[in-house]
Amino acid sequence: MPVSLPVSIQTRMISSGPKQTVYYPKAADMHNRNFQRIINRTIVHETQKLIHEQVGNIPSTVEEMQGSFEIKNNQREVLSLSLSNYTYHYHAAHGMTFIRSLTFDLEKEKLCSLKDLFKPGSNYVKRISDLVALQIKQRDIPLLGEFTGIRPDQDFYIADKTLVIYFQLYEITPYVVGFPMFPISVYDLQDIIEESGPLGRMAVNN
């Protein structure tokens, strides 16, 4: 029996030469066409924002730009995806990559921030920060300075029964570490997650 996904995903492309190609997703075949348009406008806006962040006011020095995306979750009325953009500027020591994630609650028809995943008033920042600090210690991750906690709007995505908290290059670790990713089981957060929200739906055992 074929699996029915909440959202069909098509691939779109922006290109300005053989070494400058950005792929991004487009939602299709949704029942709610109005929310589908909102999702696609949001994706295009974030894709353009990443390009602008990389190019700034010096587009002439861009030697290479590669943009891609990953669908992290497309089930239980939750669409979570990440957009990445790698750009190398002429004479730079190395290229730079940025990642942005978007998580949509298809049931409530909204783009979710991190706080939307938790009960109002719950101290989700401290709980997640403690779990991240523990992983930093267990995994012996080198830091640029002392880890003081996540931001209330920290980058994240949802992948099945896991909330993945991540940091940009240089945000807390040296460049060589890459993107520090911290997977946290929904069951480690079950007492504070919003039951009717995306993580609540992921935690249901069926």
mmCIF file of C-alpha atoms in Angstrom:
data_model
loop_
_atom_site.group_PDB
_atom_site.id
_atom_site.type_symbol
_atom_site.label_atom_id
_atom_site.label_comp_id
_atom_site.label_asym_id
_atom_site.label_seq_id
_atom_site.Cartn_x
_atom_site.Cartn_y
_atom_site.Cartn_z
ATOM 1 C CA MET A 1 0.000 0.000 0.000
ATOM 2 C CA PRO A 2 1.592 3.339 -1.022
ATOM 3 C CA VAL A 3 2.355 5.797 1.780
ATOM 4 C CA SER A 4 0.514 9.095 1.484
ATOM 5 C CA LEU A 5 2.713 12.039 2.472
ATOM 6 C CA PRO A 6 1.098 15.289 3.661
ATOM 7 C CA VAL A 7 3.039 17.338 1.101
ATOM 8 C CA SER A 8 4.378 16.483 -2.350
ATOM 9 C CA ILE A 9 7.798 18.054 -2.861
ATOM 10 C CA GLN A 10 9.096 19.338 -6.183
ATOM 11 C CA THR A 11 12.601 20.659 -6.835
ATOM 12 C CA ARG A 12 13.141 24.144 -8.214
ATOM 13 C CA MET A 13 16.406 25.804 -9.223
ATOM 14 C CA ILE A 14 18.005 29.241 -9.362
ATOM 15 C CA SER A 15 21.121 29.420 -11.512
ATOM 16 C CA SER A 16 23.446 32.169 -12.694
ATOM 17 C CA GLY A 17 26.126 29.992 -14.261
ATOM 18 C CA PRO A 18 27.612 26.484 -14.057
ATOM 19 C CA LYS A 19 29.164 27.108 -10.635
ATOM 20 C CA GLN A 20 26.243 29.019 -9.149
ATOM 21 C CA THR A 21 23.211 26.783 -8.700
ATOM 22 C CA VAL A 22 20.730 26.798 -5.842
ATOM 23 C CA TYR A 23 18.118 24.061 -5.490
ATOM 24 C CA TYR A 24 15.108 24.609 -3.244
ATOM 25 C CA PRO A 25 11.869 22.718 -2.555
ATOM 26 C CA LYS A 26 8.359 23.594 -3.637
ATOM 27 C CA ALA A 27 5.271 22.219 -1.873
ATOM 28 C CA ALA A 28 2.607 20.810 -4.187
ATOM 29 C CA ASP A 29 -0.724 18.941 -4.222
ATOM 30 C CA MET A 30 -1.849 20.188 -0.797
ATOM 31 C CA HIS A 31 -5.556 20.337 0.013
ATOM 32 C CA ASN A 32 -5.177 23.853 1.366
ATOM 33 C CA ARG A 33 -3.829 25.787 -1.605
ATOM 34 C CA ASN A 34 -3.696 29.060 0.321
ATOM 35 C CA PHE A 35 -1.389 27.604 2.984
ATOM 36 C CA GLN A 36 0.610 25.904 0.216
ATOM 37 C CA ARG A 37 1.257 29.361 -1.283
ATOM 38 C CA ILE A 38 2.340 30.665 2.147
ATOM 39 C CA ILE A 39 4.757 27.730 2.565
ATOM 40 C CA ASN A 40 6.271 28.294 -0.879
ATOM 41 C CA ARG A 41 6.601 32.054 -0.387
ATOM 42 C CA THR A 42 8.367 31.397 2.936
ATOM 43 C CA ILE A 43 10.773 28.900 1.317
ATOM 44 C CA VAL A 44 11.614 31.303 -1.533
ATOM 45 C CA HIS A 45 12.096 34.173 0.933
ATOM 46 C CA GLU A 46 14.512 32.121 3.087
ATOM 47 C CA THR A 47 16.372 30.877 -0.005
ATOM 48 C CA GLN A 48 16.838 34.455 -1.232
ATOM 49 C CA LYS A 49 17.851 35.553 2.275
ATOM 50 C CA LEU A 50 20.588 32.908 2.354
ATOM 51 C CA ILE A 51 21.869 34.054 -1.045
ATOM 52 C CA HIS A 52 21.902 37.680 0.100
ATOM 53 C CA GLU A 53 23.680 36.743 3.326
ATOM 54 C CA GLN A 54 26.400 35.045 1.296
ATOM 55 C CA VAL A 55 26.721 37.629 -1.457
ATOM 56 C CA GLY A 56 26.067 40.879 0.409
ATOM 57 C CA ASN A 57 27.392 43.828 -1.551
ATOM 58 C CA ILE A 58 30.225 41.919 -3.257
ATOM 59 C CA PRO A 59 28.606 39.583 -5.831
ATOM 60 C CA SER A 60 31.559 40.028 -8.207
ATOM 61 C CA THR A 61 33.852 37.985 -5.940
ATOM 62 C CA VAL A 62 31.611 34.895 -5.818
ATOM 63 C CA GLU A 63 33.498 32.013 -7.432
ATOM 64 C CA GLU A 64 31.062 29.256 -6.522
ATOM 65 C CA MET A 65 27.623 28.920 -4.937
ATOM 66 C CA GLN A 66 25.831 25.640 -4.279
ATOM 67 C CA GLY A 67 22.443 25.551 -2.599
ATOM 68 C CA SER A 68 20.554 22.424 -1.606
ATOM 69 C CA PHE A 69 17.785 21.239 0.691
ATOM 70 C CA GLU A 70 16.761 18.230 2.773
ATOM 71 C CA ILE A 71 13.270 17.184 3.795
ATOM 72 C CA LYS A 72 13.659 16.159 7.441
ATOM 73 C CA ASN A 73 10.048 15.286 8.233
ATOM 74 C CA ASN A 74 6.939 14.920 6.076
ATOM 75 C CA GLN A 75 4.470 13.010 8.232
ATOM 76 C CA ARG A 76 1.829 13.510 10.956
ATOM 77 C CA GLU A 77 0.929 16.888 9.479
ATOM 78 C CA VAL A 78 4.439 18.234 10.117
ATOM 79 C CA LEU A 79 6.754 19.428 7.333
ATOM 80 C CA SER A 80 10.293 20.167 8.499
ATOM 81 C CA LEU A 81 13.075 20.995 6.047
ATOM 82 C CA SER A 82 16.509 22.559 5.890
ATOM 83 C CA LEU A 83 18.032 24.851 3.279
ATOM 84 C CA SER A 84 21.807 25.095 2.927
ATOM 85 C CA ASN A 85 23.990 27.447 0.934
ATOM 86 C CA TYR A 86 27.726 27.005 0.335
ATOM 87 C CA THR A 87 29.559 29.966 -1.212
ATOM 88 C CA TYR A 88 33.224 30.500 -2.013
ATOM 89 C CA HIS A 89 34.527 34.019 -2.609
ATOM 90 C CA TYR A 90 37.639 34.767 -4.681
ATOM 91 C CA HIS A 91 40.816 34.570 -2.544
ATOM 92 C CA ALA A 92 38.891 33.496 0.581
ATOM 93 C CA ALA A 93 40.640 31.051 2.930
ATOM 94 C CA HIS A 94 37.707 28.657 2.522
ATOM 95 C CA GLY A 95 34.070 28.592 1.530
ATOM 96 C CA MET A 96 31.260 29.355 3.964
ATOM 97 C CA THR A 97 28.019 27.473 4.499
ATOM 98 C CA PHE A 98 24.822 28.597 6.196
ATOM 99 C CA ILE A 99 21.842 26.419 7.066
ATOM 100 C CA ARG A 100 18.297 27.560 7.729
ATOM 101 C CA SER A 101 15.401 25.326 8.754
ATOM 102 C CA LEU A 102 11.651 25.712 8.441
ATOM 103 C CA THR A 103 9.063 23.666 10.328
ATOM 104 C CA PHE A 104 5.400 23.954 9.379
ATOM 105 C CA ASP A 105 2.456 22.696 11.437
ATOM 106 C CA LEU A 106 0.078 21.677 8.646
ATOM 107 C CA GLU A 107 -2.761 21.054 11.087
ATOM 108 C CA LYS A 108 -2.642 24.531 12.601
ATOM 109 C CA GLU A 109 -1.440 26.067 9.319
ATOM 110 C CA LYS A 110 1.512 27.951 10.767
ATOM 111 C CA LEU A 111 5.288 28.264 10.628
ATOM 112 C CA CYS A 112 6.673 27.114 13.990
ATOM 113 C CA SER A 113 9.336 28.759 16.090
ATOM 114 C CA LEU A 114 11.102 26.742 18.782
ATOM 115 C CA LYS A 115 8.884 28.081 21.569
ATOM 116 C CA ASP A 116 5.760 26.967 19.673
ATOM 117 C CA LEU A 117 6.751 23.337 20.289
ATOM 118 C CA PHE A 118 6.447 23.670 24.068
ATOM 119 C CA LYS A 119 3.801 24.438 26.651
ATOM 120 C CA PRO A 120 3.441 28.141 27.504
ATOM 121 C CA GLY A 121 5.578 29.021 30.518
ATOM 122 C CA SER A 122 7.740 25.912 30.309
ATOM 123 C CA ASN A 123 11.442 26.612 30.686
ATOM 124 C CA TYR A 124 12.331 24.891 27.411
ATOM 125 C CA VAL A 125 15.500 26.987 26.985
ATOM 126 C CA LYS A 126 17.073 25.648 30.192
ATOM 127 C CA ARG A 127 15.915 22.070 29.577
ATOM 128 C CA ILE A 128 17.352 21.969 26.056
ATOM 129 C CA SER A 129 20.497 23.849 27.096
ATOM 130 C CA ASP A 130 21.185 21.252 29.812
ATOM 131 C CA LEU A 131 20.720 18.385 27.329
ATOM 132 C CA VAL A 132 22.999 20.084 24.779
ATOM 133 C CA ALA A 133 25.647 20.749 27.462
ATOM 134 C CA LEU A 134 25.543 17.080 28.416
ATOM 135 C CA GLN A 135 26.093 16.010 24.777
ATOM 136 C CA ILE A 136 28.960 18.492 24.405
ATOM 137 C CA LYS A 137 30.635 16.824 27.378
ATOM 138 C CA GLN A 138 29.829 13.236 26.353
ATOM 139 C CA ARG A 139 30.932 13.769 22.751
ATOM 140 C CA ASP A 140 33.964 15.872 23.736
ATOM 141 C CA ILE A 141 33.049 18.669 21.322
ATOM 142 C CA PRO A 142 35.651 21.493 21.228
ATOM 143 C CA LEU A 143 34.194 24.940 21.870
ATOM 144 C CA LEU A 144 35.286 28.491 21.047
ATOM 145 C CA GLY A 145 34.291 29.566 24.563
ATOM 146 C CA GLU A 146 32.106 28.470 27.444
ATOM 147 C CA PHE A 147 28.699 27.137 26.409
ATOM 148 C CA THR A 148 26.108 29.305 28.148
ATOM 149 C CA GLY A 149 22.935 27.888 26.590
ATOM 150 C CA ILE A 150 20.783 28.037 23.488
ATOM 151 C CA ARG A 151 18.930 31.086 22.215
ATOM 152 C CA PRO A 152 15.127 31.070 22.659
ATOM 153 C CA ASP A 153 14.900 31.030 18.843
ATOM 154 C CA GLN A 154 17.750 28.535 18.306
ATOM 155 C CA ASP A 155 17.961 26.805 14.900
ATOM 156 C CA PHE A 156 16.184 23.436 14.858
ATOM 157 C CA TYR A 157 14.382 20.877 12.769
ATOM 158 C CA ILE A 158 12.225 17.846 13.494
ATOM 159 C CA ALA A 159 13.179 14.386 12.216
ATOM 160 C CA ASP A 160 10.650 11.715 13.187
ATOM 161 C CA LYS A 161 10.732 11.398 17.001
ATOM 162 C CA THR A 162 13.748 13.672 17.362
ATOM 163 C CA LEU A 163 14.198 17.393 17.835
ATOM 164 C CA VAL A 164 17.549 18.397 16.338
ATOM 165 C CA ILE A 165 19.076 21.579 17.760
ATOM 166 C CA TYR A 166 21.995 22.944 15.746
ATOM 167 C CA PHE A 167 24.388 25.874 15.567
ATOM 168 C CA GLN A 168 25.910 27.713 12.635
ATOM 169 C CA LEU A 169 29.608 27.478 11.760
ATOM 170 C CA TYR A 170 31.675 29.461 14.283
ATOM 171 C CA GLU A 171 28.631 29.998 16.530
ATOM 172 C CA ILE A 172 29.986 27.851 19.374
ATOM 173 C CA THR A 173 32.673 25.663 17.754
ATOM 174 C CA PRO A 174 35.730 26.047 15.489
ATOM 175 C CA TYR A 175 35.137 25.798 11.725
ATOM 176 C CA VAL A 176 36.736 22.335 11.555
ATOM 177 C CA VAL A 177 33.932 20.860 13.689
ATOM 178 C CA GLY A 178 31.332 21.659 11.032
ATOM 179 C CA PHE A 179 27.739 22.174 12.112
ATOM 180 C CA PRO A 180 27.255 21.026 15.714
ATOM 181 C CA MET A 181 24.011 18.987 15.694
ATOM 182 C CA PHE A 182 22.318 17.834 18.884
ATOM 183 C CA PRO A 183 19.562 15.241 18.454
ATOM 184 C CA ILE A 184 17.138 15.122 21.393
ATOM 185 C CA SER A 185 14.460 12.444 21.738
ATOM 186 C CA VAL A 186 10.914 13.784 22.113
ATOM 187 C CA TYR A 187 10.612 11.478 25.124
ATOM 188 C CA ASP A 188 13.327 13.464 26.950
ATOM 189 C CA LEU A 189 11.061 16.516 26.619
ATOM 190 C CA GLN A 190 7.648 14.867 26.909
ATOM 191 C CA ASP A 191 6.525 16.680 30.071
ATOM 192 C CA ILE A 192 6.995 20.150 28.522
ATOM 193 C CA ILE A 193 6.065 19.648 24.851
ATOM 194 C CA GLU A 194 2.809 21.056 23.513
ATOM 195 C CA GLU A 195 0.711 17.918 23.081
ATOM 196 C CA SER A 196 -1.331 19.348 20.209
ATOM 197 C CA GLY A 197 1.800 20.630 18.444
ATOM 198 C CA PRO A 198 4.344 18.987 16.117
ATOM 199 C CA LEU A 199 6.442 17.297 18.840
ATOM 200 C CA GLY A 200 3.318 16.078 20.600
ATOM 201 C CA ARG A 201 2.204 14.348 17.411
ATOM 202 C CA MET A 202 5.655 12.813 16.943
ATOM 203 C CA ALA A 203 5.586 11.383 20.482
ATOM 204 C CA VAL A 204 2.395 9.375 19.892
ATOM 205 C CA ASN A 205 3.218 5.664 19.612
ATOM 206 C CA ASN A 206 1.459 4.567 16.445
#
